[in-house]
Coordinates of C-alpha atoms in Angstrom, one line a residue:
M1 CA 18.2 -9.6 13.8
V2 CA 14.7 -8.2 14.5
R3 CA 12.8 -8.4 17.8
L4 CA 9.4 -9.7 17.0
P5 CA 6.4 -8.5 19.0
E6 CA 4.0 -11.0 20.4
P7 CA 0.7 -10.9 18.4
P8 CA -2.3 -9.3 20.1
T9 CA -5.2 -11.6 21.0
T10 CA -8.2 -9.3 21.3
V11 CA -10.3 -8.1 18.4
G12 CA -9.6 -4.5 17.3
S13 CA -6.1 -4.4 18.7
S14 CA -3.4 -2.8 16.6
I15 CA -0.9 -5.0 14.9
P16 CA 1.8 -4.7 16.1
A17 CA 0.3 -4.3 19.6
H18 CA 0.5 -1.0 21.4
T19 CA 1.8 0.8 18.2
P20 CA 0.0 4.1 17.6
H21 CA 0.7 4.1 13.9
A22 CA 0.2 0.4 13.1
V23 CA -1.1 -0.4 9.7
S24 CA -3.0 -3.6 10.6
V25 CA -5.6 -4.7 13.1
M26 CA -6.4 -7.9 14.9
F27 CA -9.3 -10.0 13.8
P28 CA -8.8 -13.2 15.8
T29 CA -11.7 -15.2 14.4
W30 CA -13.2 -15.8 10.9
Q31 CA -16.5 -14.3 12.1
D32 CA -14.7 -11.1 13.2
N33 CA -13.8 -10.5 9.6
I34 CA -17.4 -10.9 8.5
Y35 CA -18.6 -8.6 11.3
Y36 CA -16.1 -6.0 10.2
E37 CA -17.3 -6.1 6.6
E38 CA -20.9 -5.9 7.7
G39 CA -20.1 -2.9 9.9
N40 CA -21.1 -4.7 13.1
P41 CA -20.2 -2.7 16.2
I42 CA -19.2 -6.0 17.9
V43 CA -15.9 -5.4 15.9
T44 CA -16.0 -1.9 14.6
S45 CA -16.5 -0.3 18.1
K46 CA -13.3 -2.0 19.3
M47 CA -10.9 -1.0 16.5
E48 CA -7.9 0.9 17.6
C49 CA -6.7 1.3 14.0
G50 CA -7.0 -0.4 10.6
Y51 CA -5.3 -0.4 7.2
P52 CA -5.0 3.3 6.6
R53 CA -6.6 3.5 3.1
F54 CA -9.6 1.6 4.4
F55 CA -9.9 2.7 8.0
I56 CA -9.2 6.4 8.7
H57 CA -6.9 6.6 11.6
P58 CA -8.3 8.0 14.9
F59 CA -5.7 10.9 14.8
I60 CA -6.9 11.9 11.3
Q61 CA -10.5 11.6 12.4
Q62 CA -9.8 13.9 15.4
L63 CA -8.1 16.4 13.2
S64 CA -10.8 16.3 10.6
A65 CA -13.5 16.8 13.2
R66 CA -11.7 19.9 14.6
L67 CA -11.2 21.5 11.2
T68 CA -14.7 20.7 10.0
A69 CA -16.1 22.5 13.1
K70 CA -13.9 25.5 12.2
F71 CA -14.5 25.7 8.4
G72 CA -17.5 23.7 7.7
K73 CA -21.3 24.3 7.8
P74 CA -23.8 22.3 9.8
G75 CA -24.3 18.9 8.2
D76 CA -20.8 19.0 6.6
S77 CA -18.4 16.1 6.5
S78 CA -14.8 16.3 5.3
M79 CA -11.7 14.6 4.0
L80 CA -8.1 15.8 4.6
F81 CA -5.4 15.9 1.9
P82 CA -1.7 16.8 1.8
S83 CA -1.9 19.1 -1.2
H84 CA -4.2 21.3 -3.2
K85 CA -3.9 19.1 -6.2
A86 CA -5.0 16.0 -4.3
A87 CA -8.0 17.9 -2.9
E88 CA -9.0 19.2 -6.3
S89 CA -8.7 15.6 -7.7
C90 CA -11.0 14.5 -5.0
R91 CA -13.5 17.2 -5.9
A92 CA -13.3 16.2 -9.5
F93 CA -14.0 12.6 -8.6
M94 CA -16.9 13.6 -6.4
N95 CA -18.4 15.8 -9.1
R96 CA -18.4 12.8 -11.3
Y97 CA -19.8 10.2 -8.9
Y98 CA -21.9 12.2 -6.4
Q99 CA -24.9 14.0 -7.9
S100 CA -27.2 15.7 -5.5
P101 CA -29.1 19.0 -5.4
T102 CA -28.1 19.6 -1.8
G103 CA -24.7 21.2 -1.2
T104 CA -21.5 21.7 -3.0
V105 CA -17.9 20.3 -2.6
R106 CA -15.7 23.1 -1.2
I107 CA -12.0 23.2 -0.4
A108 CA -10.4 25.0 2.5
E109 CA -6.7 25.6 2.3
F110 CA -4.6 26.6 5.4
E111 CA -1.4 26.2 7.2
I112 CA -0.7 25.0 10.7
V113 CA 2.4 26.8 12.0
S114 CA 4.5 25.5 14.9
P115 CA 6.4 27.5 17.5
E116 CA 9.5 26.8 15.4
S117 CA 7.8 28.3 12.3
E118 CA 7.5 24.9 10.7
R119 CA 4.5 25.2 8.3
V120 CA 2.3 22.3 7.5
P121 CA -0.3 22.9 4.7
I122 CA -3.6 21.1 5.2
H123 CA -6.3 20.9 2.5
I124 CA -9.8 19.9 3.5
A125 CA -12.6 18.9 1.1
L126 CA -15.9 19.8 2.7
F127 CA -19.2 18.3 1.5
P128 CA -22.6 17.0 2.6
Q129 CA -22.4 14.1 5.0
D130 CA -24.1 11.7 2.5
A131 CA -21.2 12.3 0.1
F132 CA -18.6 10.9 2.5
P133 CA -18.6 7.4 1.0
I134 CA -17.7 8.9 -2.4
A135 CA -14.8 10.9 -0.9
K136 CA -13.8 7.7 0.9
Q137 CA -13.6 5.9 -2.4
F138 CA -11.2 8.5 -3.7
W139 CA -9.1 8.3 -0.5
Q140 CA -8.9 4.5 -0.8
H141 CA -8.3 4.2 -4.6
S142 CA -5.9 7.1 -5.2
G143 CA -3.8 6.7 -2.0
D144 CA -3.0 10.5 -2.0
I145 CA -3.7 10.6 1.7
I146 CA -2.3 12.3 4.8
C147 CA -0.7 10.0 7.3
S148 CA -1.4 9.5 11.0
R149 CA 1.9 10.9 12.0
M150 CA 1.2 14.1 10.2
A151 CA -2.2 14.3 11.9
E152 CA -0.7 13.6 15.3
Y153 CA 1.8 16.4 14.8
C154 CA -0.9 18.8 13.8
L155 CA -3.0 17.9 16.8
R156 CA -0.1 18.5 19.1
V157 CA 0.4 22.0 17.6
L158 CA -3.4 22.7 17.9
D159 CA -3.4 21.4 21.5
A160 CA -0.6 23.8 22.4
K161 CA -2.5 26.7 20.8
D162 CA -5.6 25.8 22.7
E163 CA -3.7 25.9 26.0
G164 CA -3.3 29.6 25.4
G165 CA 0.0 31.3 25.6
K166 CA 1.9 28.5 27.4
E167 CA 5.5 27.7 26.5
G168 CA 5.5 26.0 23.1
S169 CA 2.2 27.4 21.8
P170 CA 2.3 28.5 18.2
S171 CA 1.9 32.0 16.8
D172 CA -1.5 33.7 16.2
D173 CA -1.3 32.9 12.4
L174 CA -2.0 29.2 13.2
Y175 CA -4.7 29.1 10.5
R176 CA -4.6 30.8 7.1
P177 CA -7.9 29.8 5.5
K178 CA -9.0 30.2 1.9
L179 CA -12.3 28.7 0.6
T180 CA -12.8 27.8 -3.0
M181 CA -16.2 26.7 -4.3
G182 CA -16.8 23.5 -6.3
G183 CA -19.5 21.6 -8.1
R184 CA -22.2 19.1 -6.9
S185 CA -21.7 15.4 -6.2
R186 CA -23.6 12.3 -5.2
S187 CA -23.5 9.3 -2.8
H188 CA -24.9 5.7 -2.5
Y189 CA -23.9 4.6 1.0
S190 CA -22.5 5.9 4.3
S191 CA -20.3 4.9 7.1
K192 CA -19.0 6.0 10.5
Q193 CA -15.6 5.6 11.9
Q194 CA -14.8 4.8 15.6
I195 CA -12.3 7.0 17.3
S196 CA -10.6 4.9 19.9
K197 CA -8.2 5.6 22.7
S198 CA -4.5 4.7 22.4
A199 CA -3.3 1.5 24.0
N200 CA -1.1 2.1 27.0
S201 CA -0.3 -1.4 28.3
G202 CA 1.5 -4.5 27.2
D203 CA 5.0 -4.9 25.8
E204 CA 6.5 -1.7 27.2
K205 CA 9.8 -2.1 25.4
V206 CA 8.2 -2.3 22.0
A207 CA 5.8 0.5 22.8
A208 CA 8.5 2.8 24.1
E209 CA 10.7 2.1 21.0
Q210 CA 7.8 3.1 18.7
A211 CA 6.9 6.2 20.7
T212 CA 10.3 7.6 21.4
Y213 CA 12.5 6.8 18.3
L214 CA 12.1 10.2 16.6
E215 CA 12.4 12.3 19.7
E216 CA 15.5 10.4 21.0
R217 CA 17.2 10.7 17.6
Y218 CA 16.2 14.1 16.3
G219 CA 14.3 16.0 19.0
R220 CA 10.6 16.9 19.2
N221 CA 10.6 19.1 16.1
L222 CA 9.9 17.7 12.6
P223 CA 13.1 16.0 11.4
V224 CA 13.1 17.9 8.0
K225 CA 16.8 17.9 7.5
F226 CA 17.1 14.2 8.2
A227 CA 14.0 13.5 6.2
N228 CA 15.6 14.9 3.0
N229 CA 18.6 12.6 3.6
A230 CA 16.3 9.7 4.3
K231 CA 14.5 10.2 1.0
I232 CA 17.8 10.3 -0.9
A233 CA 18.9 7.0 0.8
L234 CA 15.5 5.5 0.1
R235 CA 15.5 6.3 -3.6
R236 CA 19.1 4.9 -3.9
R237 CA 18.1 1.8 -2.0
I238 CA 15.1 1.3 -4.2
A239 CA 17.2 1.8 -7.4
G240 CA 19.6 -0.9 -6.1
I241 CA 22.5 1.5 -5.9
L242 CA 22.9 2.0 -2.2
T243 CA 22.1 -0.5 0.6
D244 CA 22.8 1.4 3.8
V245 CA 24.0 5.0 4.6
P246 CA 23.1 6.5 8.0
I247 CA 20.8 9.4 7.3
E248 CA 22.5 11.5 10.0
D249 CA 25.7 11.4 7.9
Q250 CA 25.6 14.5 5.6
A251 CA 27.8 12.6 3.1
V252 CA 24.6 10.8 2.0
N253 CA 24.0 13.8 -0.3
S254 CA 27.3 13.4 -2.1
S255 CA 28.4 9.8 -1.7
S256 CA 27.9 9.2 -5.4
S257 CA 26.7 11.5 -8.2
V258 CA 23.7 10.6 -10.4
E259 CA 26.1 10.4 -13.3
E260 CA 28.3 7.9 -11.4
Q261 CA 25.2 5.9 -10.5
R262 CA 24.0 5.6 -14.1
K263 CA 27.3 4.0 -15.0
L264 CA 26.7 1.2 -12.5
T265 CA 24.8 -2.0 -12.9
G266 CA 23.3 -2.1 -9.4
E267 CA 21.3 -4.8 -7.6
R268 CA 18.5 -4.5 -10.1
G269 CA 20.8 -5.5 -12.9
I270 CA 20.0 -2.6 -15.2
K271 CA 22.6 0.0 -16.2
G272 CA 21.5 3.6 -16.3
L273 CA 19.1 3.4 -13.4
S274 CA 19.7 6.0 -10.7
E275 CA 17.9 7.7 -7.8
E276 CA 16.6 10.3 -10.2
D277 CA 14.4 7.5 -11.7
V278 CA 12.7 6.7 -8.4
Y279 CA 9.7 8.7 -7.1
L280 CA 8.3 8.4 -3.6
Y281 CA 4.6 8.4 -2.7
P282 CA 2.4 8.2 0.4
C283 CA 1.6 4.6 -0.3
G284 CA 1.9 1.9 -3.0
M285 CA -1.6 2.6 -4.4
S286 CA -0.7 6.3 -4.9
A287 CA 2.2 5.1 -7.1
I288 CA -0.1 3.0 -9.2
Y289 CA -2.7 5.8 -9.5
H290 CA -0.1 8.2 -10.7
A291 CA 1.4 5.7 -13.1
H292 CA -2.0 5.6 -14.7
Q293 CA -2.3 9.4 -14.6
C294 CA 1.1 9.7 -16.4
A295 CA 0.0 7.1 -19.0
M296 CA -3.0 9.4 -19.8
L297 CA -0.7 12.5 -19.9
I298 CA 1.6 11.0 -22.5
G299 CA -0.9 8.8 -24.5
D300 CA -4.3 8.9 -26.0
K301 CA -6.6 9.2 -22.9
T302 CA -9.6 8.0 -25.0
L303 CA -8.0 4.5 -25.1
K304 CA -8.8 1.9 -22.5
S305 CA -6.1 0.2 -20.4
V306 CA -5.7 -3.5 -19.7
C307 CA -5.7 -5.0 -16.2
F308 CA -4.0 -8.3 -16.7
G309 CA -4.5 -11.0 -14.1
F310 CA -6.6 -10.8 -10.9
P311 CA -5.1 -7.8 -9.1
Y312 CA -5.2 -6.2 -5.7
T313 CA -8.7 -4.7 -5.7
D314 CA -7.9 -1.0 -6.0
T315 CA -5.7 -1.3 -9.1
L316 CA -8.7 -2.5 -11.1
K317 CA -10.9 0.2 -9.6
I318 CA -8.4 2.9 -10.7
L319 CA -8.4 1.6 -14.2
Q320 CA -12.2 1.4 -14.3
K321 CA -13.0 4.8 -12.7
W322 CA -10.4 7.1 -14.3
G323 CA -9.9 7.6 -18.0
A324 CA -11.7 5.5 -20.6
G325 CA -12.0 2.3 -18.6
C326 CA -10.3 -1.0 -19.0
H327 CA -10.3 -4.5 -20.5
F328 CA -10.0 -7.1 -17.7
Y329 CA -8.2 -10.4 -18.3
G330 CA -8.8 -11.8 -14.8
L331 CA -7.2 -15.2 -15.3
G332 CA -3.9 -13.8 -16.3
E333 CA -2.7 -16.9 -18.1
E334 CA -1.3 -17.8 -21.6
E335 CA -4.9 -18.0 -23.0
S336 CA -5.5 -14.5 -21.7
I337 CA -2.5 -13.2 -23.6
D338 CA -3.8 -15.0 -26.7
E339 CA -7.1 -13.1 -26.3
L340 CA -5.2 -9.9 -25.8
E341 CA -3.2 -10.5 -28.9
Q342 CA -6.3 -11.2 -30.9
M343 CA -7.9 -8.0 -29.8
L344 CA -4.7 -6.0 -30.7
E345 CA -4.5 -7.8 -34.1
S346 CA -8.1 -6.7 -34.8
G347 CA -7.0 -3.1 -34.7
E348 CA -8.1 -2.0 -31.2
K349 CA -5.5 0.0 -29.4
I350 CA -4.8 0.2 -25.7
L351 CA -3.2 2.9 -23.6
S352 CA -1.4 0.7 -21.0
L353 CA -1.3 -2.7 -19.4
F354 CA -1.1 -3.1 -15.6
C355 CA -0.1 -6.4 -13.9
E356 CA 1.4 -7.8 -10.8
L357 CA 4.4 -10.2 -10.6
P358 CA 3.4 -12.3 -8.8
S359 CA -0.3 -11.4 -8.2
N360 CA -2.2 -11.0 -5.0
P361 CA -3.7 -13.3 -3.7
L362 CA -3.3 -16.1 -6.3
L363 CA 0.5 -15.7 -6.7
K364 CA 0.3 -16.0 -10.5
S365 CA 3.1 -14.6 -12.6
P366 CA 2.3 -13.4 -16.1
N367 CA 4.5 -14.1 -19.1
I368 CA 6.0 -10.6 -18.8
K369 CA 8.4 -11.2 -21.7
R370 CA 5.6 -12.0 -24.1
I371 CA 3.7 -9.0 -22.8
R372 CA 6.8 -6.9 -23.5
R373 CA 6.9 -8.1 -27.1
L374 CA 3.3 -7.2 -27.6
A375 CA 3.8 -3.8 -26.0
D376 CA 6.7 -3.1 -28.4
Q377 CA 4.7 -4.2 -31.4
Y378 CA 1.5 -2.4 -30.6
G379 CA 2.7 0.6 -28.7
F380 CA 1.4 0.6 -25.2
L381 CA 2.9 1.2 -21.7
V382 CA 3.6 -1.7 -19.3
V383 CA 3.3 -1.0 -15.6
V384 CA 4.3 -3.8 -13.2
D385 CA 3.6 -4.0 -9.5
E386 CA 6.5 -5.8 -7.9
T387 CA 5.3 -5.6 -4.3
I388 CA 4.8 -9.3 -3.8
G389 CA 7.9 -10.4 -5.6
N390 CA 10.2 -7.6 -4.5
F391 CA 13.4 -6.7 -6.2
C392 CA 15.5 -9.0 -4.0
N393 CA 13.8 -11.9 -5.8
V394 CA 12.7 -10.8 -9.3
D395 CA 13.9 -8.4 -12.0
V396 CA 10.8 -6.8 -13.5
V397 CA 12.2 -3.3 -14.4
S398 CA 14.0 -4.7 -17.4
W399 CA 10.6 -5.7 -18.9
A400 CA 8.5 -2.8 -17.8
D401 CA 8.3 0.9 -18.6
V402 CA 7.2 1.7 -15.0
V403 CA 7.5 -0.4 -11.8
A404 CA 5.3 0.4 -8.8
S405 CA 5.7 -1.0 -5.3
S406 CA 4.3 -0.6 -1.8
L407 CA 7.1 0.2 0.6
T408 CA 4.6 -0.5 3.5
K409 CA 5.1 -4.2 3.0
V410 CA 8.4 -6.3 3.3
F411 CA 10.6 -3.3 2.4
S412 CA 9.6 -1.8 5.7
G413 CA 8.5 -5.0 7.5
D414 CA 7.6 -3.3 10.8
S415 CA 4.0 -2.6 9.9
N416 CA 4.2 0.9 11.3
V417 CA 4.6 3.2 8.3
M418 CA 3.1 3.7 4.8
G419 CA 5.0 4.5 1.6
G420 CA 5.2 3.7 -2.1
S421 CA 7.5 4.1 -5.0
M422 CA 7.5 4.4 -8.8
I423 CA 10.5 3.6 -10.9
L424 CA 11.0 4.5 -14.5
N425 CA 13.0 2.2 -16.8
P426 CA 15.7 4.4 -18.3
K427 CA 15.7 2.2 -21.4
S428 CA 12.0 2.5 -22.1
K429 CA 11.1 4.3 -25.3
Y430 CA 8.6 6.3 -23.1
Y431 CA 11.2 7.3 -20.6
H432 CA 11.7 11.0 -21.6
Q433 CA 7.9 11.5 -22.1
L434 CA 7.3 10.1 -18.6
K435 CA 10.0 12.3 -17.1
E436 CA 8.3 15.3 -18.6
A437 CA 4.8 14.1 -17.5
L438 CA 6.1 13.7 -13.9
K439 CA 7.3 17.3 -13.9
T440 CA 3.6 18.2 -14.1
D441 CA 2.1 15.3 -12.1
Y442 CA 4.6 14.5 -9.3
E443 CA 4.4 16.0 -5.8
D444 CA 6.5 14.8 -2.9
L445 CA 3.8 14.0 -0.4
L446 CA 5.7 11.6 1.7
W447 CA 5.6 13.0 5.2
S448 CA 9.0 13.7 6.8
E449 CA 8.6 11.3 9.8
E450 CA 7.3 8.6 7.5
A451 CA 10.5 8.9 5.4
V452 CA 12.7 8.6 8.5
F453 CA 10.9 5.4 9.7
L454 CA 11.0 3.9 6.2
E455 CA 14.7 4.5 5.9
R456 CA 15.3 3.1 9.3
N457 CA 13.1 0.0 8.8
S458 CA 14.5 -0.9 5.3
R459 CA 18.2 -1.0 6.2
T460 CA 17.7 -4.8 6.8
F461 CA 15.4 -5.4 3.9
K462 CA 17.8 -7.6 2.0
E463 CA 18.6 -9.8 5.0
R464 CA 15.0 -10.1 6.1
S465 CA 13.9 -11.0 2.6
K466 CA 16.2 -14.0 2.4
V467 CA 15.0 -15.4 5.7
I468 CA 11.4 -14.9 4.8
N469 CA 11.9 -16.6 1.5
Q470 CA 13.4 -19.7 3.2
N471 CA 10.7 -19.8 5.9
T472 CA 7.9 -19.5 3.3
E473 CA 9.3 -22.2 1.0
A474 CA 9.7 -24.6 3.9
L475 CA 6.2 -24.0 5.1
C476 CA 4.7 -24.3 1.6
D477 CA 6.6 -27.5 1.0
F478 CA 5.0 -28.9 4.1
L479 CA 1.5 -27.7 3.3
V480 CA 1.3 -28.7 -0.3
T481 CA 1.5 -32.4 0.6
H482 CA -0.8 -32.2 3.7
E483 CA -4.0 -34.3 3.4
K484 CA -6.2 -31.6 4.7
V485 CA -4.9 -28.9 2.3
H486 CA -6.8 -28.7 -1.0
K487 CA -4.4 -26.3 -2.8
V488 CA -1.5 -24.0 -2.1
F489 CA -0.9 -20.9 -4.3
Y490 CA 2.8 -20.0 -4.3
P491 CA 5.1 -19.0 -7.1
K492 CA 7.1 -22.2 -6.7
Y493 CA 4.0 -24.2 -7.8
T494 CA 2.0 -21.5 -9.6
C495 CA 3.0 -20.2 -13.0
R496 CA 6.6 -21.2 -12.0
E497 CA 8.1 -20.9 -15.5
N498 CA 7.0 -17.3 -15.8
Y499 CA 8.4 -16.5 -12.3
D500 CA 11.7 -18.3 -12.9
A501 CA 12.1 -16.4 -16.1
V502 CA 12.7 -13.2 -14.1
K503 CA 14.0 -14.6 -10.8
H504 CA 17.5 -13.4 -9.9
K505 CA 20.1 -16.1 -10.2
T506 CA 21.5 -15.4 -6.7
E507 CA 21.5 -17.3 -3.4
E508 CA 19.4 -14.6 -1.8
A509 CA 16.6 -14.8 -4.4
G510 CA 13.5 -16.9 -3.6
Y511 CA 9.8 -17.2 -4.2
G512 CA 8.8 -14.4 -1.7
G513 CA 6.9 -14.4 1.6
L514 CA 3.3 -14.7 0.5
F515 CA 1.1 -17.7 -0.2
S516 CA -2.6 -18.6 -0.2
V517 CA -4.1 -21.8 0.9
L518 CA -7.4 -23.5 0.3
L519 CA -9.0 -26.1 2.6
K520 CA -11.9 -28.3 1.6
D521 CA -14.7 -25.9 2.6
E522 CA -15.4 -22.7 4.6
K523 CA -16.0 -24.6 7.9
S524 CA -12.5 -26.1 7.6
A525 CA -11.0 -22.7 6.6
A526 CA -12.6 -21.0 9.6
Q527 CA -11.4 -23.7 12.0
F528 CA -7.9 -23.5 10.6
Y529 CA -7.9 -19.7 10.8
D530 CA -9.3 -19.5 14.3
H531 CA -6.6 -21.8 15.7
L532 CA -3.6 -20.1 14.0
K533 CA -1.5 -18.6 16.8
C534 CA -0.2 -15.7 14.8
A535 CA -1.2 -12.1 14.0
K536 CA -4.4 -12.0 11.9
G537 CA -5.5 -9.0 9.9
P538 CA -5.0 -7.0 6.7
S539 CA -1.7 -6.1 5.1
L540 CA 1.3 -8.3 4.3
G541 CA 5.1 -8.3 4.2
T542 CA 5.4 -8.0 7.9
N543 CA 8.4 -9.2 9.9
F544 CA 5.9 -11.5 11.8
T545 CA 3.5 -14.0 10.2
L546 CA 0.2 -12.4 9.4
A547 CA -2.9 -14.3 8.1
S548 CA -6.2 -13.1 6.7
P549 CA -9.3 -14.5 5.0
Y550 CA -8.4 -12.4 2.0
T551 CA -11.5 -12.7 -0.2
I552 CA -13.8 -11.9 2.7
L553 CA -11.9 -8.7 3.5
A554 CA -11.2 -7.6 -0.1
H555 CA -14.3 -8.7 -2.0
Y556 CA -17.1 -9.3 0.5
T557 CA -19.7 -7.4 -1.7
E558 CA -18.6 -9.3 -4.9
L559 CA -17.8 -12.8 -3.8
D560 CA -19.4 -14.5 -6.8
W561 CA -17.5 -12.3 -9.2
A562 CA -14.2 -13.1 -7.5
A563 CA -14.9 -16.8 -7.6
K564 CA -15.2 -16.7 -11.4
Y565 CA -11.4 -15.9 -11.4
G566 CA -10.4 -18.6 -8.9
V567 CA -10.5 -16.4 -5.8
C568 CA -12.5 -18.6 -3.5
R569 CA -14.6 -17.2 -0.7
Y570 CA -12.7 -19.3 1.9
L571 CA -9.2 -18.7 0.7
V572 CA -6.7 -17.9 3.5
R573 CA -3.8 -15.7 2.6
V574 CA -0.6 -15.9 4.7
S575 CA 2.3 -13.5 4.8
V576 CA 5.3 -15.3 6.4
G577 CA 7.6 -13.7 8.9
L578 CA 11.0 -14.1 10.6
E579 CA 9.9 -16.6 13.3
D580 CA 11.9 -19.7 14.0
R581 CA 11.2 -22.2 11.2
E582 CA 10.2 -25.1 13.5
K583 CA 7.9 -22.8 15.5
L584 CA 6.2 -21.8 12.3
L585 CA 5.8 -25.4 11.1
S586 CA 4.4 -26.4 14.5
M587 CA 2.0 -23.5 14.5
F588 CA 0.5 -24.6 11.1
K589 CA 0.4 -28.2 12.1
D590 CA -1.6 -27.4 15.2
A591 CA -4.0 -25.3 13.2
L592 CA -4.6 -28.1 10.7
N593 CA -5.0 -30.6 13.4
A594 CA -7.8 -28.5 14.8
I595 CA -9.9 -29.1 11.7
T596 CA -12.7 -31.5 12.4
E597 CA -14.4 -33.6 9.7

């Protein structure tokens, strides 16, 4: 079904190997992850890429450097954004968290115009170099980022312009700058990114496929026409209405009307849901960020939100850093709902509740039906991140007002493109208010090439999800009884009743492709990790098995805090792929056998 690339073996290599727009990076040993977190050049100097919200891609670094040189002042640093609104939001964030008497945050707005008159707007926030870490926080938390494919395209146009009058060079109105002045900001740390050369060796077939797919299908120009079709197909696929329509087929625009879709009970099992209720974003975190923005638009923004359960790190940061702050119920169990209910009964109101089903990395599922009852009684918005469960396995939209997901993960599978989605439940009492809010808040910032890759990759989503479910369950059933394994976190064994309450009653549905495992101590975990013969780096939901020492990567500066909620320093998180099942079992047996007493 899917040709799996061989995992790279050298530190800093892209995952998949030789893939210019890969979203993960190889850290072969436990110590490599620690070196990365400490900024040690033993690792950082060798990185070809990284997870795009954490590591700014070399193409984006190159484009930013060129534009800073053109529009900035000596000592300036910069951050690039896909819209004026995103850049202004960054400026507002920096004005709040960066306070210094030196320099101001400015925004330059301009267009890059190709020979075919395709116009790409770029928005650059310019600021003193010591403010870069604050801008980077906004980039990481909000997810309103430009992608590496967009930067690559812009660099290609700029290079043609610099060659001076050669065939294919753009017109003289390449730049259309406008500067706007902003307020002052502040910083508390700094970092530098390594610009690395592209890999040009290895699996030539895989590399060629990644490099030539768009050009072979659509030509060298931006596939704008096909991108629009791709986005329609994506939105219908996410809504559970349409599984596969070739985007080259113009009939995709009229294969079924929105009115006809709303009459159907699609794969998500909810009548009335259509493509018009699905919104696409540059990444999953952008969808979560904008769900919170919409909550503040329709509700009382002086109220705190609730983060229920130990979440993926940036969700909590969004709720803490924007708006009135949040109540954190990090354990996410029945006792936590009891505490929440007691707070609500005391008269305190909340704006919204954010949770994951199941959670990352502990795979806990909240009692979403009980949460729904509390939301109806006390009047707050429920936002559920379904990334880990995915809609092939669980129905969360019936119990949520808003559902967010990262399309970068198993929906795509190929680990070569970023994307996110937000779904509105048409039966929610907040539905019409949210639709109105999104008329103000929503921008389509998903780059055209990203949409084409997402559509292509996700055509086999349902089939891949089934195989990954089966592989993961077999592997976890083996691990949970192994004498060297202390604990396995997996929805089949973790808060199973809550997961089963929303699990689809179909043959394809399962417990997902993610689990976490604890060995007896960090030495054992490191030996296990070092001997695993799979890809090892950040991200999840890949077609190939991918492991990481999750707590080291996500919470290195707050390890004691994470441990209070059961997220142990030496937890290893594993995202299972499509490999042969016996090969997978053998791989994990060998890694466990490598653990010495």
